[in-house]
XYZ file of C-alpha atoms in Angstrom:
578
model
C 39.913 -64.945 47.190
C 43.212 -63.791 47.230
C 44.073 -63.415 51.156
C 40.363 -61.741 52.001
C 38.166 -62.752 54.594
C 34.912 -61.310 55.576
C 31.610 -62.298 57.682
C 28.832 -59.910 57.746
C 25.327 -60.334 60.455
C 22.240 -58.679 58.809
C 18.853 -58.516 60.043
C 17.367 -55.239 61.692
C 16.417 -57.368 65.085
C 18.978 -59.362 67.166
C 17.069 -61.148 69.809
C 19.395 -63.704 70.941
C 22.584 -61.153 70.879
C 23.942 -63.172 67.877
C 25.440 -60.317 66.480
C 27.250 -59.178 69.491
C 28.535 -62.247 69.826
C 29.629 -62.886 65.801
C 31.277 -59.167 66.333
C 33.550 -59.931 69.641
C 34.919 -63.161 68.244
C 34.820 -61.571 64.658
C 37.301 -58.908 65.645
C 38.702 -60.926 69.288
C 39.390 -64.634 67.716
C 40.056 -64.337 63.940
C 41.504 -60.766 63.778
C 38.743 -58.965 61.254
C 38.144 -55.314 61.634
C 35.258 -53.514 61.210
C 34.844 -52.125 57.437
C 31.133 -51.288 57.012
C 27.978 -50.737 59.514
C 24.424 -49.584 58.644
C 20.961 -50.007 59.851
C 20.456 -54.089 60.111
C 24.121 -54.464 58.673
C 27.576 -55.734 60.404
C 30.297 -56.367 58.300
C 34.330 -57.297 59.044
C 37.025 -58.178 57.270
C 40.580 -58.409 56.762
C 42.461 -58.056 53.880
C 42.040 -57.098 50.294
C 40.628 -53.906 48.805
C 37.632 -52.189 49.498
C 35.571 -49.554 47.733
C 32.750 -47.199 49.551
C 29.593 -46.472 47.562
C 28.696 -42.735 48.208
C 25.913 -41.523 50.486
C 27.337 -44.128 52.950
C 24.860 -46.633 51.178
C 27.086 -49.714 51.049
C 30.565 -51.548 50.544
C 32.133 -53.645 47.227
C 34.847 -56.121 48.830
C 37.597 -57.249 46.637
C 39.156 -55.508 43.282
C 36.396 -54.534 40.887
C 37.308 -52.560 37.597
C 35.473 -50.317 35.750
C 34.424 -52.262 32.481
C 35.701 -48.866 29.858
C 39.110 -47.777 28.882
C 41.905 -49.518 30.867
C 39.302 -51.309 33.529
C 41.040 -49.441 36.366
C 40.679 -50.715 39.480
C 37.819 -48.453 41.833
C 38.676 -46.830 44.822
C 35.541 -46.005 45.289
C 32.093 -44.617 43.620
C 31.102 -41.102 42.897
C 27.608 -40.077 43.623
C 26.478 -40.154 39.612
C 27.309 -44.207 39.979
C 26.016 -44.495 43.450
C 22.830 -43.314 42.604
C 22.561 -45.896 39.560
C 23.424 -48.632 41.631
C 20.598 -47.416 44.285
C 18.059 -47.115 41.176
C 18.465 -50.467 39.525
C 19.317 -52.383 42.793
C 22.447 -52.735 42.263
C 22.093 -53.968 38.543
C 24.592 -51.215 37.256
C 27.679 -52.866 39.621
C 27.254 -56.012 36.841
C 26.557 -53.987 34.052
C 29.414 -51.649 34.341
C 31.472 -53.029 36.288
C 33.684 -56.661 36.907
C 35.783 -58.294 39.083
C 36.683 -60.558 42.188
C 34.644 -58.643 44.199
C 31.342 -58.551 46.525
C 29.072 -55.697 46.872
C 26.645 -54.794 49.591
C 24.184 -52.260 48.980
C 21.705 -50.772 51.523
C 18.621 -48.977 50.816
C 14.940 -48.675 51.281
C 14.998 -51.114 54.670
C 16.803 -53.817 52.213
C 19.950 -54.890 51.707
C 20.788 -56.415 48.217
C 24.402 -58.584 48.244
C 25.585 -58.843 44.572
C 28.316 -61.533 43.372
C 29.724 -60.898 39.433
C 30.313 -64.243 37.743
C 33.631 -65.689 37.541
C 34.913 -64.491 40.670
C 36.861 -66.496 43.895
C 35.422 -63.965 46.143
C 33.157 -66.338 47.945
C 29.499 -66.027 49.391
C 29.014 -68.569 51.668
C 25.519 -67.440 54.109
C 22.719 -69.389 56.564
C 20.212 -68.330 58.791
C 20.583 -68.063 62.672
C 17.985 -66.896 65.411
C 16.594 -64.110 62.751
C 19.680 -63.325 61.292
C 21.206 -64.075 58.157
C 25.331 -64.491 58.081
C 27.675 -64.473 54.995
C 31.059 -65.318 54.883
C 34.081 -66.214 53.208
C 34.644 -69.330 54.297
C 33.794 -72.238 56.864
C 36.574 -71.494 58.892
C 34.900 -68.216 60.044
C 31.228 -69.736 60.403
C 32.532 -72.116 63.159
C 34.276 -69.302 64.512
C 31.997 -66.579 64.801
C 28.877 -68.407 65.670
C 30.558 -71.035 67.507
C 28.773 -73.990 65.661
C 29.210 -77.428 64.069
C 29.741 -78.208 60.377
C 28.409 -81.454 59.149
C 28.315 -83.081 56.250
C 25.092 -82.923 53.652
C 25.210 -86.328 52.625
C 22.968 -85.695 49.612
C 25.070 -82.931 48.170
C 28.001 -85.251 48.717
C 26.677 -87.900 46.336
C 25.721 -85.647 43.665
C 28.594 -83.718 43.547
C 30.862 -87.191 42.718
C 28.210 -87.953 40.169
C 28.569 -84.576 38.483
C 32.189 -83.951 39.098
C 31.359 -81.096 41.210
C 28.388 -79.560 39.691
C 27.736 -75.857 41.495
C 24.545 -75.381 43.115
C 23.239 -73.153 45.955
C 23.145 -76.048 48.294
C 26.851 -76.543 49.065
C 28.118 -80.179 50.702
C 27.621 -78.991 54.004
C 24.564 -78.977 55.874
C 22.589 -75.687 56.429
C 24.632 -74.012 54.164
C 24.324 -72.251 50.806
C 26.055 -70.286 48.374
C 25.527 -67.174 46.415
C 26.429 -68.201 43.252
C 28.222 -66.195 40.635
C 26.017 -63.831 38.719
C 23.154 -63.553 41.345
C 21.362 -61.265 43.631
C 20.232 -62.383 46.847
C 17.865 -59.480 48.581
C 17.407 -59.044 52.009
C 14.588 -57.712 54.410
C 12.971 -57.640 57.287
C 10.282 -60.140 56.186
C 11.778 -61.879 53.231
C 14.587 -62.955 51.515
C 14.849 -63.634 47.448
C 17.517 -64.772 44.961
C 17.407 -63.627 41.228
C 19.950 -64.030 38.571
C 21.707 -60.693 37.800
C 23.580 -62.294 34.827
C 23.137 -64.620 31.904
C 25.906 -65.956 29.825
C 23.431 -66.700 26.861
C 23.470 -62.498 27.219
C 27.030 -63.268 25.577
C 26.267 -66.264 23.295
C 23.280 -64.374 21.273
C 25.154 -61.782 20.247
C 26.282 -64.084 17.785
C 29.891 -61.848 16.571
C 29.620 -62.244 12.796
C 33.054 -60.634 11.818
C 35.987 -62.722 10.434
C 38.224 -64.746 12.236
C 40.801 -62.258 12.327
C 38.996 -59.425 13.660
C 37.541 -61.512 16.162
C 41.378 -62.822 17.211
C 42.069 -59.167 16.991
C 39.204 -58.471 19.398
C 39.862 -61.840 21.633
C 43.739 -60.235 22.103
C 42.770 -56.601 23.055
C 40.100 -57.773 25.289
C 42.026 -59.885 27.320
C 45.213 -58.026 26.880
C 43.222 -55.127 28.588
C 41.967 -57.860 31.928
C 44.797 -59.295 32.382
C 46.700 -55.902 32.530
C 43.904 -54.691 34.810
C 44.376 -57.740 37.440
C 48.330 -57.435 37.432
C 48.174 -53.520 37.658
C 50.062 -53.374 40.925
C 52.349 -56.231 40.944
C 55.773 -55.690 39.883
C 56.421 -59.526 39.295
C 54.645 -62.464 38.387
C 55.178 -66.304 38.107
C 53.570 -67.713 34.914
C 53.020 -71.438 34.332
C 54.245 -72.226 31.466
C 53.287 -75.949 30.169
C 53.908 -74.989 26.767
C 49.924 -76.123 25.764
C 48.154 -73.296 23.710
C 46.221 -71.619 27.293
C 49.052 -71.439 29.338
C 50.987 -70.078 26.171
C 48.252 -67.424 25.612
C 48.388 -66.363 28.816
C 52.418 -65.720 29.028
C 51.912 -63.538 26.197
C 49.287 -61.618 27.433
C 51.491 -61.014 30.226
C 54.560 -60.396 28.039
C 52.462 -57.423 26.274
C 51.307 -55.968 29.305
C 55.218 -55.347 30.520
C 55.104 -56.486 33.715
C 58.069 -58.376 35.186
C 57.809 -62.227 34.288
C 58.925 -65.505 35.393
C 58.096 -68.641 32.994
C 57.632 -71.847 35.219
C 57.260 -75.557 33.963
C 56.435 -78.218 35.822
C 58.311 -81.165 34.329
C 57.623 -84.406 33.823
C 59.196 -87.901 33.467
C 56.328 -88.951 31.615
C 56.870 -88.663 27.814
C 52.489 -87.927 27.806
C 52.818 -84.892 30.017
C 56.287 -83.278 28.920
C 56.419 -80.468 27.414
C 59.300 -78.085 27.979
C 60.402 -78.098 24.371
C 56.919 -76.100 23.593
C 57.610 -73.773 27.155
C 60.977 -73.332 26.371
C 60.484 -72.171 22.413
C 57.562 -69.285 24.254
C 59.944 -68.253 26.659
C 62.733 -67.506 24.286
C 60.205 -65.792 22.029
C 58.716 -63.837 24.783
C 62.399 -63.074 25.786
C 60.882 -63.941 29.243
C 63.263 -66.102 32.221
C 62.267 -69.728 32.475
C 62.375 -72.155 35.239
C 61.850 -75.443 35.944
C 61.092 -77.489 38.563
C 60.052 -81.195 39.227
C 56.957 -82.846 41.495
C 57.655 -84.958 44.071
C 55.790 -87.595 44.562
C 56.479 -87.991 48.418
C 54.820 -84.345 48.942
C 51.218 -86.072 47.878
C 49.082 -87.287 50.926
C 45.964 -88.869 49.664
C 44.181 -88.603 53.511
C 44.682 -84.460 53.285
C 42.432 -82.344 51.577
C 43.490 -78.751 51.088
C 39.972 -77.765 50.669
C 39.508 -77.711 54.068
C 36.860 -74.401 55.039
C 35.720 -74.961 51.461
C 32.279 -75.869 51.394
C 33.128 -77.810 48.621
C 35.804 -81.196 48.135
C 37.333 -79.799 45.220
C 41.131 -79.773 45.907
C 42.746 -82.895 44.003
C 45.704 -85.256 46.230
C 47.581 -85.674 43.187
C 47.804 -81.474 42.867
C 49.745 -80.918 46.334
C 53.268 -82.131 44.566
C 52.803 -79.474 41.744
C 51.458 -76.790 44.365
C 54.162 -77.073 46.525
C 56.425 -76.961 43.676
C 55.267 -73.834 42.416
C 54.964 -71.808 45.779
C 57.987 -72.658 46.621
C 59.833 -71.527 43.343
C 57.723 -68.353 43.198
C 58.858 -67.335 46.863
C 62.311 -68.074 45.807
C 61.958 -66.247 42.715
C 60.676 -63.032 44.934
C 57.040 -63.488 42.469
C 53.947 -61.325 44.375
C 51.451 -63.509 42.244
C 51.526 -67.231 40.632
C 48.981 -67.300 37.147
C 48.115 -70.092 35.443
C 46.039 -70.560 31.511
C 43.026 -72.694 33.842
C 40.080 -72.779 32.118
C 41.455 -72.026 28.906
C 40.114 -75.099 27.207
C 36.828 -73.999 27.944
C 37.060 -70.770 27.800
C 38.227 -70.924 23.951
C 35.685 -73.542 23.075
C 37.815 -76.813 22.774
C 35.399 -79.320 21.688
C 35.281 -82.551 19.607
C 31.882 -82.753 18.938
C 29.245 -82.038 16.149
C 27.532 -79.508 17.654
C 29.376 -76.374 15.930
C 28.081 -77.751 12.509
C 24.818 -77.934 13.604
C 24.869 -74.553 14.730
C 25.843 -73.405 11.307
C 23.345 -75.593 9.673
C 20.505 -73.945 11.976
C 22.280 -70.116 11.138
C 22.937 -70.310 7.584
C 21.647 -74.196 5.905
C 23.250 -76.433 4.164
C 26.128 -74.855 2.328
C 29.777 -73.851 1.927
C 30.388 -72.779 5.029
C 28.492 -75.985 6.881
C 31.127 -77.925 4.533
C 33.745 -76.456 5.618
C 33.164 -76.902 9.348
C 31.927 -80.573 8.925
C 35.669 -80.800 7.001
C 37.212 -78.952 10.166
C 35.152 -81.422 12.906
C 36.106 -84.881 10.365
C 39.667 -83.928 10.425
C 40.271 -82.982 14.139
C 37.685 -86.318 15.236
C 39.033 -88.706 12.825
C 35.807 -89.357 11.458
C 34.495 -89.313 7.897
C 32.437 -86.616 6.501
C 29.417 -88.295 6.496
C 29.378 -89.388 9.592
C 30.045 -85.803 11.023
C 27.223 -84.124 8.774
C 24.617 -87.105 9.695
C 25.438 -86.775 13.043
C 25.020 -83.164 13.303
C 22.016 -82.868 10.929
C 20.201 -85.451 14.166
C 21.839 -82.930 16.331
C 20.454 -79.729 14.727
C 16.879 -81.007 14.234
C 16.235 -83.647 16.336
C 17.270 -83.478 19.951
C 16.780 -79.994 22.445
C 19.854 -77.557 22.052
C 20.470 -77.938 25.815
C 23.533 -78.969 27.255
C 23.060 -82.704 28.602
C 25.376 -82.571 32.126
C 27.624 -85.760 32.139
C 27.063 -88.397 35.021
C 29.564 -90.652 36.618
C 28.269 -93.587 38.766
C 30.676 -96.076 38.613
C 31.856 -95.907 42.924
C 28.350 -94.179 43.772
C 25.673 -96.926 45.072
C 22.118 -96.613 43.319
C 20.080 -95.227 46.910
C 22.856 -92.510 47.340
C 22.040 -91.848 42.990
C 18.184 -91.676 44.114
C 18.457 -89.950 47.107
C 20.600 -87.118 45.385
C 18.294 -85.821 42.659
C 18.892 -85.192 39.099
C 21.538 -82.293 38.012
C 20.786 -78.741 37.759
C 22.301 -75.560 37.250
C 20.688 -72.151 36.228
C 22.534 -71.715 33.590
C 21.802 -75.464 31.732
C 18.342 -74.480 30.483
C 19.025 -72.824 27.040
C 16.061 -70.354 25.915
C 14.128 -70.467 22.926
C 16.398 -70.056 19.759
C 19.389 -71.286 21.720
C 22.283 -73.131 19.205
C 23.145 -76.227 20.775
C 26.989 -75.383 20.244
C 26.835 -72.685 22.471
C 24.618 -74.429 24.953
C 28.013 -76.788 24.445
C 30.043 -73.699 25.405
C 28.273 -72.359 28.466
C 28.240 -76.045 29.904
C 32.108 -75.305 29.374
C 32.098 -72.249 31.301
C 29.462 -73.898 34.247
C 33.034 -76.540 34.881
C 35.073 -73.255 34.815
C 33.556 -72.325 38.282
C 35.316 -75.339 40.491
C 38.335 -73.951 38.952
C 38.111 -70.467 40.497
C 38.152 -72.114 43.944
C 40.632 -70.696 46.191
C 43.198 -72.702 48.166
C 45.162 -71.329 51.240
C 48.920 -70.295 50.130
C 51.713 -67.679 51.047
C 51.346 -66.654 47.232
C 47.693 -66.116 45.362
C 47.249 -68.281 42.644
C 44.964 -67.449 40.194
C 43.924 -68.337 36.330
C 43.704 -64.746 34.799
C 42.009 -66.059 31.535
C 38.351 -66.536 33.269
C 37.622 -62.563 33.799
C 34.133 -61.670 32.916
C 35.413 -59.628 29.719
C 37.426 -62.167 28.214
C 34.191 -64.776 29.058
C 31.685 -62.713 27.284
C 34.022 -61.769 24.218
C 34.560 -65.617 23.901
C 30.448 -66.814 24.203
C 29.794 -64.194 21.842
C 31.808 -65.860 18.632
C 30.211 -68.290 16.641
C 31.027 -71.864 17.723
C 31.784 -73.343 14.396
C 34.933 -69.997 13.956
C 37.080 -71.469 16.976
C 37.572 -74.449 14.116
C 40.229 -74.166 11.578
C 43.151 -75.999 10.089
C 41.866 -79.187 11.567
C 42.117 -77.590 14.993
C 39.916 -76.432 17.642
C 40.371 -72.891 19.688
C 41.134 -71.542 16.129
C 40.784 -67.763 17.320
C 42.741 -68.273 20.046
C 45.526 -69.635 18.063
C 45.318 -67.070 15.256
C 45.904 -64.052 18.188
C 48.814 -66.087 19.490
C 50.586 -66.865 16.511
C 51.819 -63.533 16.286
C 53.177 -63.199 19.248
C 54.765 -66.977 19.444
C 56.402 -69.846 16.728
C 53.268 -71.162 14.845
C 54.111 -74.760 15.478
C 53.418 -73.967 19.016
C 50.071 -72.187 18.381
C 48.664 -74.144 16.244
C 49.810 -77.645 17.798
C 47.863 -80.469 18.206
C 48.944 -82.753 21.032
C 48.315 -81.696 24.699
C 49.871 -83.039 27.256
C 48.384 -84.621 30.455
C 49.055 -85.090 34.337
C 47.346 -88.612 33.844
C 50.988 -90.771 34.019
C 51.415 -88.986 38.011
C 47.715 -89.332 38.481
C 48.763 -93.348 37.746
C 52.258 -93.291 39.652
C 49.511 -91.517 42.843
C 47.357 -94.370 42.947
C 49.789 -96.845 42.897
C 51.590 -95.668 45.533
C 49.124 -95.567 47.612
C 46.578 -98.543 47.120
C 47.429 -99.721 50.503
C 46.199 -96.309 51.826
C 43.117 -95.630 49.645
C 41.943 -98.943 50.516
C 41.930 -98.011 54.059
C 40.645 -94.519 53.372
C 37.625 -95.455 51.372
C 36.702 -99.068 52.647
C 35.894 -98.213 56.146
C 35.813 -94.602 55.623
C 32.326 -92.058 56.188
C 31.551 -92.289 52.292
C 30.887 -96.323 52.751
C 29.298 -96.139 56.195
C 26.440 -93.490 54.622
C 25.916 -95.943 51.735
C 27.270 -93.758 49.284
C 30.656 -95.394 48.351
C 30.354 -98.339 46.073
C 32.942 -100.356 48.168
C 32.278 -103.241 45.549
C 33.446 -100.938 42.649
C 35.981 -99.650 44.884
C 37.421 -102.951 45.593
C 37.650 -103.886 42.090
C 39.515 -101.535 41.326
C 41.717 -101.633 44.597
C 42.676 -104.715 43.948
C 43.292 -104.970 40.529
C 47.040 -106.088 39.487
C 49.164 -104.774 36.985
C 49.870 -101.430 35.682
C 47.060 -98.827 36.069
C 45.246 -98.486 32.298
C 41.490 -97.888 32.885
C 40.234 -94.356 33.667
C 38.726 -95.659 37.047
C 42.095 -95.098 38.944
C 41.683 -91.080 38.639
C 37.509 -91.172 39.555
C 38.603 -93.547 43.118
C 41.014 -90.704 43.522
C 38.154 -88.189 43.369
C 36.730 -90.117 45.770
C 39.547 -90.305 48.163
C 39.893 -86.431 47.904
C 35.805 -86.586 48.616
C 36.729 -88.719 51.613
C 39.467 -86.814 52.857
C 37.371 -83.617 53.135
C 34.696 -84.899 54.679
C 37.075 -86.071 57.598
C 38.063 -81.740 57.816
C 34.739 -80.893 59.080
């Protein structure tokens, strides 16, 4: 959210002077100002940008850019786009517009709150004495309406089977969240929720050019975002792993001319280092590069920095490498900190069958199947007849929707039963759907934990997951991000210009998963303590047999379960914020 904070009261009646009350500590206690008033409508905050819709009918928090030319940044909207926001309620703000941003609209005796997808703008809201509250955070809700937070135990459990899996119901109880790419409608009898945004919008347009005029394309369009969301900073910390995302990203950067610092976050672990690949991009970017190392003292498993997040999402073993980075970019005088997050996702890195069968269902079985069934054998290890059996099963006989993955291993059965199966709006794939992109999209749906915001001096942000750069991506063909044996193909084909090729087309990635190892070690002592008599095992959610199994395991860490009982510490720890 980038350092803005808001909480707005609307409702046209006020019977209990709740929004009095939410006003004098709004403005008295947590030092918000007022930005926008109307009829039924109070709404502070503090920070960020803001941009008036004309005819005094409503407010857009947060940067939001104009989706032609440059995507300038708005200041604020003429009368001509006022009046088509008014007369598609408020469907012209995602149609022509994008951004981190969240608009509030008032006419007619309604008030329509619309949130673009992608964005770490925040919409927390709940409902209080006749009046329904949004904020930024939880910090503010306790503030302003003076009120507990507890934990929804339900959400809990399903959110550690589905690593985090967004819904409207958030982990704490009585309140929801307006999720990306939705409309939620206001008045003084109802309140509805629609979906203002689609990605299979994106993944039907089906781009049929060749891979390089879709690199071509992928470069301009996200040359143009990222320009657009570093327009006013003079100087900018990149991560720099040396991996293909991160690498895309310093380029894009690079081209747009804004001042640069490269940062890598070494390792001692031969799996995870990488500074031979970040060092050959900085040279060729003629950009400074910096190191620094993690220490493994900063990490404290019992501290969750997602505390006023409605959500556990911050990982222990990620404090070492935030600290790290926050403190080099203050040093370094950096206004901003950007990493390549998401970009695995974003540019479609999957080992799986699914983009032959989508070329099987487009075009049948010939050349160009072949070629892709070639691409998936070589990149899989697998034979060619095992990826072309596989996919025709794929193509023909199962649904093209995305199946959600499920992790029960430390989650007890009643706590599975009691949370419900998965869901997510944008899971059910329409008639005519390909199966790779419902692939893709499930991608993108594990992109939203990542746009989570954490408190920090600096804002840290992943520039790659901008609404432009996500629609260009859905809209090209699964089975073209596969070439030369590798996946993210277009990605790679934009990037080798600007960077050696054995960087952009390399095959190895590294991986935090040797730290991840050294964290729980370090701390079994501590995690046993945390989890075995912690608020996760007293609700019956926690597995503590699982958990001791793995607890007390000896030898070296080599099993996968180590980094899910972390999850479940960093679960654990949150819950103990509220």
């Amino acid at each position: 959210m980038r350092h803005l904070r808001y909480i707005a009261a609307i409702g046209e009646t006020d019977a209990f002077g709740l929004k009095r009350s939410i006003q004098e500590r709004a403005i008295g206690i947590t030092g918000l100002e007022g930005a926008f008033t109307a009829p039924g409508v109070a709404l502070f905050a503090q920070g960020g940008r803001r941009a008036p819709l004309a005819h005094d009918a409503g407010l857009v928090l947060g940067r939001i850019h104009r989706r032609a030319g440059a995507m300038p940044c708005v200041a604020a909207f003429s009368p001509d786009e006022t009046d088509a926001v008014l007369a598609t309620r408020g469907q012209s703000i995602i149609d022509m517009f994008w951004g981190d941003f969240l608009a509030f609209v008032v006419a007619d005796g309604s008030v329509t709150v619309i949130r673009p997808p992608f964005s770490d703008l925040p919409c927390l809201h709940l409902e209080r004495g006749g009046l329904h509250v949004l904020a930024s955070d939880l910090a503010l809700l306790k503030t302003c309406l003076q009120t507990r937070i507890s934990p929804n135990w339900d959400a809990i459990a399903l959110h550690l089977m589905t690593s985090g899996l967004r819904q409207e119901r958030t982990c704490v109880e009585g309140v929801s969240e307006l999720l990306g790419g939705s409309r939620l409608t206001l008045t003084n009898s109802a309140m509805s929720i629609e979906p203002c945004w689609s990605p299979w919008h994106a993944a039907g347009k089906r781009d049929r050019r060749s891979s390089e005029d879709l690199a071509d394309m992928l470069w301009k369009v996200a040359r143009t975002s990222v320009a657009a969301q570093i327009e006013d900073l003079d100087h900018v910390a990149v991560m720099l792993s040396g991996g293909l995302d991160s690498s895309f990203l310093a380029a894009l950067v690079a081209a747009t001319g804004t001042r640069m610092t490269c940062v890598n976050i070494g390792s001692n672990d031969p799996a995870g280092d990488e500074r031979h690949f970040a060092t050959a991009v900085a040279t060729a970017l003629a950009a400074p590069y910096k190191e620094v190392g993690r220490d493994l003292a900063e990490v404290d498993v019992t501290k969750s920095l997602a505390k006023g997040q409605p959500r556990p999402l911050a990982r222990s073993f990620a404090q070492a490498s935030r600290i790290a980075r926050q403190s080099l970019a203050a040093s370094l005088g950096a206004q901003a900190i950007l990493d390549g997050g998401g970009g695995d996702n974003l540019f479609c890195a999957m080992q799986s069958v699914v983009p032959v069968a989508d070329r099987l269902l487009m075009e049948g079985l010939g050349t160009g199947a072949l070629r892709t069934a070639a691409e998936i054998a070589e990149l899989t290890e697998a034979s060619l007849f095992t990826v072309l059996g596989r996919a025709f099963r794929r193509a023909w006989f199962r649904p093209a929707g995305y199946r959600w993955p499920i992790e029960t291993t430390f989650v007890t059965t009643q706590a599975t039963e009691r949370a419900g199966p998965p869901c997510h709006r944008w899971l059910k794939a329409p008639h005519g759907a390909l199966p790779g992109s419902a692939g893709h999209i499930g991608f993108m749906i594990a992109v939203e934990n990542l746009l989570e915001s954490f408190d920090g001096d600096i804002a840290e942000w992943s520039p790659l997951i901008a609404m432009p750069i996500v629609e260009c991506a859905l809209a090209i063909p699964t089975w073209r991000w596969f070439e030369r044996g590798n996946n993210r193909a277009i990605a790679r084909r934009a990037l080798a210009r600007h960077v050696p090729e054995h960087v952009a087309w390399r095959r190895g990635k590294g991986s935090p998963d040797g730290f991840v190892a050294q964290v729980f070690e370090t701390n079994r002592s501590v995690l046993r303590d945390l989890l075995l008599d912690g608020a996760l095992a007293a609700e019956g959610i926690l597995d503590k047999a699982a958990a001791e199994r793995v607890l007390s395991g000896n030898g070296p860490v080599r099993s996968h379960e180590h980094g899910q009982l972390l999850k479940v510490a960093d679960v654990e720890a949150w819950v103990r914020t509220l």
